Coordinates of C-alpha atoms in Angstrom, one line a residue:
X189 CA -129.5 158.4 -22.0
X190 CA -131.2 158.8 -25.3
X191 CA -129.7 161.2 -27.6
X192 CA -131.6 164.4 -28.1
X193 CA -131.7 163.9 -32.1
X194 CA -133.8 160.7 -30.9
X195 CA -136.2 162.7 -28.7
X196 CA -136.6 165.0 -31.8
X197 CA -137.8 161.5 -33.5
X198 CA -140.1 160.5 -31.2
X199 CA -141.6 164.1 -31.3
X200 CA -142.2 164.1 -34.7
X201 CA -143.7 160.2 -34.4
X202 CA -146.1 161.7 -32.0
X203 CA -147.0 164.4 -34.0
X204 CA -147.4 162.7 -37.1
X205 CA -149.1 159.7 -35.5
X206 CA -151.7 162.0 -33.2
X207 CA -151.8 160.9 -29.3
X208 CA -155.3 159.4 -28.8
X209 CA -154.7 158.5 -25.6
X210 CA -152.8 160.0 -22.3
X211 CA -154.5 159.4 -19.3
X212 CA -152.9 159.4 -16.1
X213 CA -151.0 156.0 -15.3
X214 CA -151.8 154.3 -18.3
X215 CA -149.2 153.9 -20.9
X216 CA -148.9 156.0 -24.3
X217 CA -150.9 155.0 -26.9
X218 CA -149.9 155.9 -30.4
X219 CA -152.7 155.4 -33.5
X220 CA -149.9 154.0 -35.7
X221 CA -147.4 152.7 -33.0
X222 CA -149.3 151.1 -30.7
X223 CA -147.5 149.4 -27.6
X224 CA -148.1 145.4 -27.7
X225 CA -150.1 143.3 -25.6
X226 CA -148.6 139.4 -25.1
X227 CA -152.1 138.3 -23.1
X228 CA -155.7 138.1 -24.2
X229 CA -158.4 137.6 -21.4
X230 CA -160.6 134.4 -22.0
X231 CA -163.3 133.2 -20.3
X232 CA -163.2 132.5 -16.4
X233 CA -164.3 129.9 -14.0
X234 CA -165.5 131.5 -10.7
X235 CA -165.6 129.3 -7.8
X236 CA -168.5 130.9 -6.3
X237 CA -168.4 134.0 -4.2
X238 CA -167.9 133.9 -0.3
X239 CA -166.7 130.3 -0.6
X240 CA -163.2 129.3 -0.2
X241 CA -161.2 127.1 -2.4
X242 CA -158.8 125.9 -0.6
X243 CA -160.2 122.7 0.9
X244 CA -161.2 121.4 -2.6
X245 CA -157.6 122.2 -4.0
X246 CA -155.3 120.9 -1.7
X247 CA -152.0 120.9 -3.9
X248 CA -153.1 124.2 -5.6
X249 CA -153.1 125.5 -1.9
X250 CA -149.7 123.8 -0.8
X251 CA -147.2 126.0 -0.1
X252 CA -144.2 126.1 -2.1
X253 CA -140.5 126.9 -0.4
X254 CA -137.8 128.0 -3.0
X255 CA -134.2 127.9 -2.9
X256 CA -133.2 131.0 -1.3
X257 CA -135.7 130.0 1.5
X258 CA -138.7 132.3 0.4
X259 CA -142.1 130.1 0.8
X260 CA -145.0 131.0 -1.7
X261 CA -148.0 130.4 0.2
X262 CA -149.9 128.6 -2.4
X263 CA -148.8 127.5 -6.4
X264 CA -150.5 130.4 -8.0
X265 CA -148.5 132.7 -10.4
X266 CA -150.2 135.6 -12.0
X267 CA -148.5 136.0 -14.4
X268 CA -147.1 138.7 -16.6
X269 CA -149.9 141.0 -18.6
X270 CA -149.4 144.5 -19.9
X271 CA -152.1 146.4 -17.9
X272 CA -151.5 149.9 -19.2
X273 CA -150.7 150.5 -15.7
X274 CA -147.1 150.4 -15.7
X275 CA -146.6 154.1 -16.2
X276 CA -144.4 155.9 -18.9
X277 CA -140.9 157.1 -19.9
X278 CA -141.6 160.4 -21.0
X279 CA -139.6 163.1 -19.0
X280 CA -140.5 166.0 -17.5
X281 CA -139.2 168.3 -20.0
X282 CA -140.2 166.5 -22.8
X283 CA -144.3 166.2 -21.5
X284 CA -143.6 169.6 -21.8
X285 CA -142.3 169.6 -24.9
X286 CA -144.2 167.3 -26.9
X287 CA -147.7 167.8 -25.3
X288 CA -147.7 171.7 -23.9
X289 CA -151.1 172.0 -21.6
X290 CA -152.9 170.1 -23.6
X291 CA -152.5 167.3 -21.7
X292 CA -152.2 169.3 -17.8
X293 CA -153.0 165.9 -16.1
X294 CA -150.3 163.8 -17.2
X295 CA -148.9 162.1 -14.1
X296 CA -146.1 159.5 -14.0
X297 CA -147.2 158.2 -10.6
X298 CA -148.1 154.2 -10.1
X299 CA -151.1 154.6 -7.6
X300 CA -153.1 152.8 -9.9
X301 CA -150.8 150.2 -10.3
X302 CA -150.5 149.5 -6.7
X303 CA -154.2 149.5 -5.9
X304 CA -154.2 146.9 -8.8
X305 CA -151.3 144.8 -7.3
X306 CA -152.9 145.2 -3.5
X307 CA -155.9 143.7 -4.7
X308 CA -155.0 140.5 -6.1
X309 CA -152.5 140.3 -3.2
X310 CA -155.5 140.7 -0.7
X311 CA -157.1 137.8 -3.2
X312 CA -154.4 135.2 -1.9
X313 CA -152.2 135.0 -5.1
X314 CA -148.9 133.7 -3.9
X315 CA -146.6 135.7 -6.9
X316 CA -147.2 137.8 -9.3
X317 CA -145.5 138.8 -12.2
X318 CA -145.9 142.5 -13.3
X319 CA -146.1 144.0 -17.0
X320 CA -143.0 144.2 -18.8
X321 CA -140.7 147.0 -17.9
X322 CA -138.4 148.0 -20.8
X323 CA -134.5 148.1 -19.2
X324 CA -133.7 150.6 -21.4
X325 CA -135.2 153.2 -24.5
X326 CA -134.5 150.4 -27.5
X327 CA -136.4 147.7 -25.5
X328 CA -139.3 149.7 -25.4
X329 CA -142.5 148.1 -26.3
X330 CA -143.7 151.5 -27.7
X331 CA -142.7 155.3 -27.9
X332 CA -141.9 156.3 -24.0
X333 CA -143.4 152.7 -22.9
X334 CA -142.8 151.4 -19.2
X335 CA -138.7 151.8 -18.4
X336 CA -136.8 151.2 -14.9
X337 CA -132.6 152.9 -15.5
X338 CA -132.7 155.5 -13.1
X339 CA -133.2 156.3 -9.8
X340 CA -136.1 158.7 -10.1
X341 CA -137.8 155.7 -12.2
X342 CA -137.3 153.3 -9.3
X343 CA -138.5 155.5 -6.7
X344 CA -142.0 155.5 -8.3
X345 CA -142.0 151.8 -7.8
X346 CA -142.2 152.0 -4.1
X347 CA -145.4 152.4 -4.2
X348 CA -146.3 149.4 -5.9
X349 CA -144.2 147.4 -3.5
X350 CA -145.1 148.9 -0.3
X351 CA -149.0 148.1 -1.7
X352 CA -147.9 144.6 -2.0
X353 CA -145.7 143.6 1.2
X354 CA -148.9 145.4 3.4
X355 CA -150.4 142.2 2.7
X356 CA -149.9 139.1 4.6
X357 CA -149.2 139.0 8.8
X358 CA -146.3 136.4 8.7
X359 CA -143.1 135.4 5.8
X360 CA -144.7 132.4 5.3
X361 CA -148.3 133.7 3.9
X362 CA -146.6 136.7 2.3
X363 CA -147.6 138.6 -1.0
X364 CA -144.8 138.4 -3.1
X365 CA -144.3 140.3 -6.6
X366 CA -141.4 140.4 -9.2
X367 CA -141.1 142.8 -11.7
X368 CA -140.8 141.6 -15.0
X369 CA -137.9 142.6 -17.7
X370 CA -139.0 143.2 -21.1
X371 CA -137.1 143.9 -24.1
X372 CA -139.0 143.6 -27.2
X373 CA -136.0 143.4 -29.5
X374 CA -137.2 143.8 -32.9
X375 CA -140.7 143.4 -32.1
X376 CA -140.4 147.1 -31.0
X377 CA -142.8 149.7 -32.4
X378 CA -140.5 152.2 -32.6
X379 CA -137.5 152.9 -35.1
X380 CA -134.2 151.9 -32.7
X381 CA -135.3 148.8 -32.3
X382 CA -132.2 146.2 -32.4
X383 CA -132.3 142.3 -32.5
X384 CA -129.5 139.4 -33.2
X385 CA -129.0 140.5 -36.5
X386 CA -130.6 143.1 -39.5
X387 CA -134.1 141.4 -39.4
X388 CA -137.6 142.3 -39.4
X389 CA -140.4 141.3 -37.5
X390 CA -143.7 140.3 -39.6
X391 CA -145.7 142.5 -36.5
X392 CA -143.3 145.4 -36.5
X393 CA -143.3 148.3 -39.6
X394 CA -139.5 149.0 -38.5
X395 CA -136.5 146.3 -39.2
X396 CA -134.5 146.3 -36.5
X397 CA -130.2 147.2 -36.1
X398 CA -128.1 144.4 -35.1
X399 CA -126.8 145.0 -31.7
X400 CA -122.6 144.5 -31.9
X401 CA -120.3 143.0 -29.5
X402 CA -119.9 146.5 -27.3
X403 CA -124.2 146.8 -28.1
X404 CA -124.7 143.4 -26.3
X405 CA -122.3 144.5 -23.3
X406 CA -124.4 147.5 -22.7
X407 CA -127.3 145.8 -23.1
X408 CA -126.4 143.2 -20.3
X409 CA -125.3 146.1 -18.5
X410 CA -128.6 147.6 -18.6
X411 CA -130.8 144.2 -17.6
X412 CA -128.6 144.0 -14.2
X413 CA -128.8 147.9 -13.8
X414 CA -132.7 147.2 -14.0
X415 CA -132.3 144.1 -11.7
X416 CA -130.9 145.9 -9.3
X417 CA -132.9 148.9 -9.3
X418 CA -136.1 147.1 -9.3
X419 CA -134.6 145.2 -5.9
X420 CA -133.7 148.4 -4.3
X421 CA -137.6 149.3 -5.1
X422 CA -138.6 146.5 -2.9
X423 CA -139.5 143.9 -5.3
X424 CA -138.8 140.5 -4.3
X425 CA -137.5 139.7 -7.8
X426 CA -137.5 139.9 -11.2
X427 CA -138.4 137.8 -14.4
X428 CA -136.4 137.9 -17.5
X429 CA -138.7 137.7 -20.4
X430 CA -136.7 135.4 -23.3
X431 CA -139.7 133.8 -24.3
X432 CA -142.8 134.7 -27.0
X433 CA -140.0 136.5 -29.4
X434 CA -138.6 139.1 -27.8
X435 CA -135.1 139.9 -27.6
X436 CA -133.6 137.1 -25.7
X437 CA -135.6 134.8 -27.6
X438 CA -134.0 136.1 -31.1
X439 CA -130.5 135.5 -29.6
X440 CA -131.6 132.1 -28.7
X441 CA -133.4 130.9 -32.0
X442 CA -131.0 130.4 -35.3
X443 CA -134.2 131.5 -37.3
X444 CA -133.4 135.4 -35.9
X445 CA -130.0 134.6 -35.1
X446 CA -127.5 135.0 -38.1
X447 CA -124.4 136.3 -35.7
X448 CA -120.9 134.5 -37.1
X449 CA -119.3 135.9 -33.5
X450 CA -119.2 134.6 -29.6
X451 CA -122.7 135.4 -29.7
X452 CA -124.1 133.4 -32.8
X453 CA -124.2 130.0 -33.9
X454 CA -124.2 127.2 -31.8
X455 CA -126.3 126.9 -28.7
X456 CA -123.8 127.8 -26.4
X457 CA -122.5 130.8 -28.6
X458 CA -126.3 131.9 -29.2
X459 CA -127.0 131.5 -25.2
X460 CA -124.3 133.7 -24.1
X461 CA -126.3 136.6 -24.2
X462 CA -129.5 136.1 -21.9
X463 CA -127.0 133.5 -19.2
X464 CA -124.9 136.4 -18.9
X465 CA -127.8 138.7 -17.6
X466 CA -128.9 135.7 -15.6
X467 CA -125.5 135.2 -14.1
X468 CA -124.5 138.9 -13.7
X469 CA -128.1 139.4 -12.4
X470 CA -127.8 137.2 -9.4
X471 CA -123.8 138.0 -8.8
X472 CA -125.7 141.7 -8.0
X473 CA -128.9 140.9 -6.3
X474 CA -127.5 138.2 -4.4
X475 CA -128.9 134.6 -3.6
X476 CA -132.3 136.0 -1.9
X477 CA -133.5 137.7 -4.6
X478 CA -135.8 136.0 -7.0
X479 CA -134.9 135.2 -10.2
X480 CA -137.6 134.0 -12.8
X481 CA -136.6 133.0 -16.4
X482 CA -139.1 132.5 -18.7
X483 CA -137.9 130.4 -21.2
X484 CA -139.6 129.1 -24.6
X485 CA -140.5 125.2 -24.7
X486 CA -142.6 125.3 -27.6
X487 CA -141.2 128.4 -30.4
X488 CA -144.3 127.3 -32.7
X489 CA -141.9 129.0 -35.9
X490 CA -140.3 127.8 -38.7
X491 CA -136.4 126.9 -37.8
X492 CA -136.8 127.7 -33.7
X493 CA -135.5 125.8 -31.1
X494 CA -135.6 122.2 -30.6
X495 CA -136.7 120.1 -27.6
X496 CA -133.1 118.9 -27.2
X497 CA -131.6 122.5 -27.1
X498 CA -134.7 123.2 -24.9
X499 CA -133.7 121.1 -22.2
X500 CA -130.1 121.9 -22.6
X501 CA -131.4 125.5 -21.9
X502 CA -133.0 125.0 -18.9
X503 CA -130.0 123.3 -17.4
X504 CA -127.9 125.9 -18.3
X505 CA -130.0 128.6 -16.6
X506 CA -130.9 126.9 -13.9
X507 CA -126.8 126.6 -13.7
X508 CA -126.8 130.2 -14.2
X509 CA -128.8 130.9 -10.8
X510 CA -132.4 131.0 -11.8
X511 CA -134.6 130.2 -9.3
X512 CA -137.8 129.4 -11.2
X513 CA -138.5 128.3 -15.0
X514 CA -141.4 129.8 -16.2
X515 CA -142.2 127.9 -19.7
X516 CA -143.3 130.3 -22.6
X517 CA -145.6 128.8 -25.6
X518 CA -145.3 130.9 -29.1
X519 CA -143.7 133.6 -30.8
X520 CA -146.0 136.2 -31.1
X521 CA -145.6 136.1 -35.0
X522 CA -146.6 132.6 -34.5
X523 CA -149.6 131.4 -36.7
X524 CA -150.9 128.7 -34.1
X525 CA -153.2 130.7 -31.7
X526 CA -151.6 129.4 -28.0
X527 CA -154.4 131.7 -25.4
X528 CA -157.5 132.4 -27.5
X529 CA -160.3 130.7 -26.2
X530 CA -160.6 128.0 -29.2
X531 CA -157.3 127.1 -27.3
X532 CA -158.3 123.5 -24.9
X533 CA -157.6 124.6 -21.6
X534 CA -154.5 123.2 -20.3
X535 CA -153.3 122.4 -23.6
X536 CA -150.0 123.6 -23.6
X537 CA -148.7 121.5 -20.3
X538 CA -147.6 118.5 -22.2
X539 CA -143.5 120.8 -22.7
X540 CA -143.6 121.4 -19.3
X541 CA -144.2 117.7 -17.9
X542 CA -141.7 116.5 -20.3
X543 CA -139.3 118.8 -19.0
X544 CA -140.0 117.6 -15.6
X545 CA -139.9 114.0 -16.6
X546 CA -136.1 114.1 -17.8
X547 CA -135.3 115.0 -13.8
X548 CA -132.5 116.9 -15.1
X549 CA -134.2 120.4 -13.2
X550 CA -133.7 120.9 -9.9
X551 CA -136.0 124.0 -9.5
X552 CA -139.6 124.6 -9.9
X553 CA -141.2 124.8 -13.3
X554 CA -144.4 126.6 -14.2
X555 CA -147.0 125.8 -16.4
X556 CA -148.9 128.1 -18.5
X557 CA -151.6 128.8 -21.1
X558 CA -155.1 128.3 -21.0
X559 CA -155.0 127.3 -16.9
X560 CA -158.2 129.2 -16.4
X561 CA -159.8 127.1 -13.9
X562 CA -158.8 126.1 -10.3
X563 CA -159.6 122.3 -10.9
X564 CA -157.4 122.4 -14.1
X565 CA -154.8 123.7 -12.4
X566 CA -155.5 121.2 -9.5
X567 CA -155.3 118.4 -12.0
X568 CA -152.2 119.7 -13.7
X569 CA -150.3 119.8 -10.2
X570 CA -151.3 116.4 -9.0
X571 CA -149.9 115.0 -12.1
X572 CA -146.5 116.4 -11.0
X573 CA -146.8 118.1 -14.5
X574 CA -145.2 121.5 -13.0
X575 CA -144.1 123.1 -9.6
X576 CA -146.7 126.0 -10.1
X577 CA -149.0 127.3 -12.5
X578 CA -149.6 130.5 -14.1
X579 CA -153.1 131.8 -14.1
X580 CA -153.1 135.5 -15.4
X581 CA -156.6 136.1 -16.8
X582 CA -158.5 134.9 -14.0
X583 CA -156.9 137.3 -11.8
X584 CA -156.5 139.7 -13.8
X585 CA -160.9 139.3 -14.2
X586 CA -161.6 138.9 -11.2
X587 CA -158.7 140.0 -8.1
X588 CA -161.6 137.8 -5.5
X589 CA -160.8 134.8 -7.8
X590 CA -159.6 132.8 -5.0
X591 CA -162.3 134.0 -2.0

């Protein structure tokens, strides 16, 4: 629980900063402190409405069976985009507190999020990926941001979920949705942010506090506690985000990672961190529960990870009891743009194919980037370049993409 000298903080954030924005549903946004956003929307394909896909797209419509005996229906993944639906942190009390009736209508339900979800569930994606959810108050993206530690959290979740799993008449042409774990690390607009070590981001006004050894305990403690919760909320999984520079990844990259302990570096001292949570994550969800790890193939900063320590990763978590690799391209600090439209589509495929061309993972691997179009991603799964492909704008457009 967050000390109350902290809430006093974030009250005087708020009032300093002026709340533009509190709507029902939709996340707080701060004038100064805005919440970050790790997907832009580009332009769409449509395949033309009242006419089915499937036939021209064979592979894209193949289904997929994973390890623990779940079968996607197709090789879609929507990915992970931060929708503003995801809700708030804010208690009770402290709506009170901060906002008085001003703000009468603030509502911590996820209706809207479910009615999102439902959609693009009744649109035939096979899994999707939700916006991050912080797993506790320092991995927020912003002040009160999206956060799943507590019971009362989780029950709002339901919702979502029961949206979802309404879909589909039989196990094998299910929905299926995972809730994705964020923790910004110091790319956290907010002042408790915490990282690897005393550095700051370039996109962040606050440096963040190196987490110590009992910090990083907590902190894995906290990831299965959300892992767990979000299961008992009727998701079918989760993804770890330790990709685009967040937290995991600054434990993973010497260039944020300046730790002389267990937990800094070599590879195996600097990847203790995130194959803990993976390993502790699946020792309390069991082997049924989705596990999705999204792991950075391409860092695109100065003194990040190599290909060789790339593919060691992936071994390792897939060791660890991952069930799916979802490849990341890109700090967000990164100078090379990786999802603006400039950006070829399909560009970013060649990591993931290489991956898969050492045969040394057992489990599917996802593509991702600039797959805006069903024939791309056709074309990328023919070509044994990935397992399945993530294609989050199009849905995200257009929830009918598919029909």
């Amino acid at each position: 629980m967050m000390p109350a000298r902290q809430y006093r903080q974030i009250h005087r954030m708020i009032r300093r900063s002026k709340v533009t924005c509190f709507r029902p549903g939709v996340q707080i946004v701060i004038s100064r402190f805005r919440p970050m956003s790790s997907v832009a929307v580009s332009e769409v394909d449509n395949p033309g409405k009242g006419q089915s896909v499937s036939n021209d797209f064979p592979t894209l419509f193949s289904p997929l069976r994973l390890s623990n005996g779940v079968t996607l229906p197709n090789r879609a993944m929507m990915g992970s985009m931060h929708t503003g639906l995801e809700g708030h942190s804010i208690p009770p009390w402290f709506q009170r507190f901060a906002l008085g009736m001003k703000h009468p209508h603030v509502t911590s339900d996820l209706d809207a999020m479910a009615q999102y979800f439902q959609e693009r569930a009744e649109g035939g994606v096979g899994l999707m990926v939700t916006g991050g959810i912080a797993p506790n108050y320092e991995g927020w993206t912003g002040p009160f941001a999206a956060k799943l530690n507590t019971e009362d959290e989780m029950n709002l979740h339901k919702v979502v979920t029961d949206a979802v799993h309404s879909i589909g008449s039989g196990e094998n042409d299910k929905a299926r949705i995972c809730m994705q774990i964020l923790h910004t690390g110091r790319y956290a607009y907010h002042p408790f942010a915490v990282s690897a070590s005393n550095t700051k981001s370039p996109i962040s006004p606050f440096k963040a506090r190196a987490l110590s050894e009992s910090g990083i305990r907590s902190t894995i403690g906290d990831f299965v506690k959300c892992a767990s919760l979000a299961q008992q909320a009727g998701y079918d999984g989760v993804e770890v985000m330790a990709s685009e520079g967040y937290l995991l990844s600054q434990f993973l990259s010497p260039c944020t990672n300046l730790r002389d302990d267990k937990y800094g570096g070599s590879l195996e001292n600097r990847a203790r961190l995130p194959l803990e949570i993976v390993q502790n994550i699946r020792k309390e969800c069991g082997d049924d529960f989705i596990i999705i790890f999204r792991l950075s193939l391409l860092d695109l900063v100065d003194g990040g990870l190599n290909w060789n320590e790339c593919v060691q990763l992936a071994q390792w978590v897939e060791a660890s009891g991952a069930t799916i690799i979802n490849t990341g391209i890109g700090w967000h600090e990164s100078r090379i743009p990786t999802i603006a439209t400039s950006v070829p589509r399909g560009a970013f495929v060649q990591p993931t194919l290489a991956l898969k061309q050492t045969g040394l993972i057992g489990i599917p691997l996802v593509a991702t980037n600039r797959i805006n179009s069903p024939q791309v991603a056709e074309d990328i799964l023919r070509r044994n370049a990935s397992d399945l492909v993530s294609m989050a704008p199009p849905f995200f457009s257009d929830a009918k993409f598919f029909l």
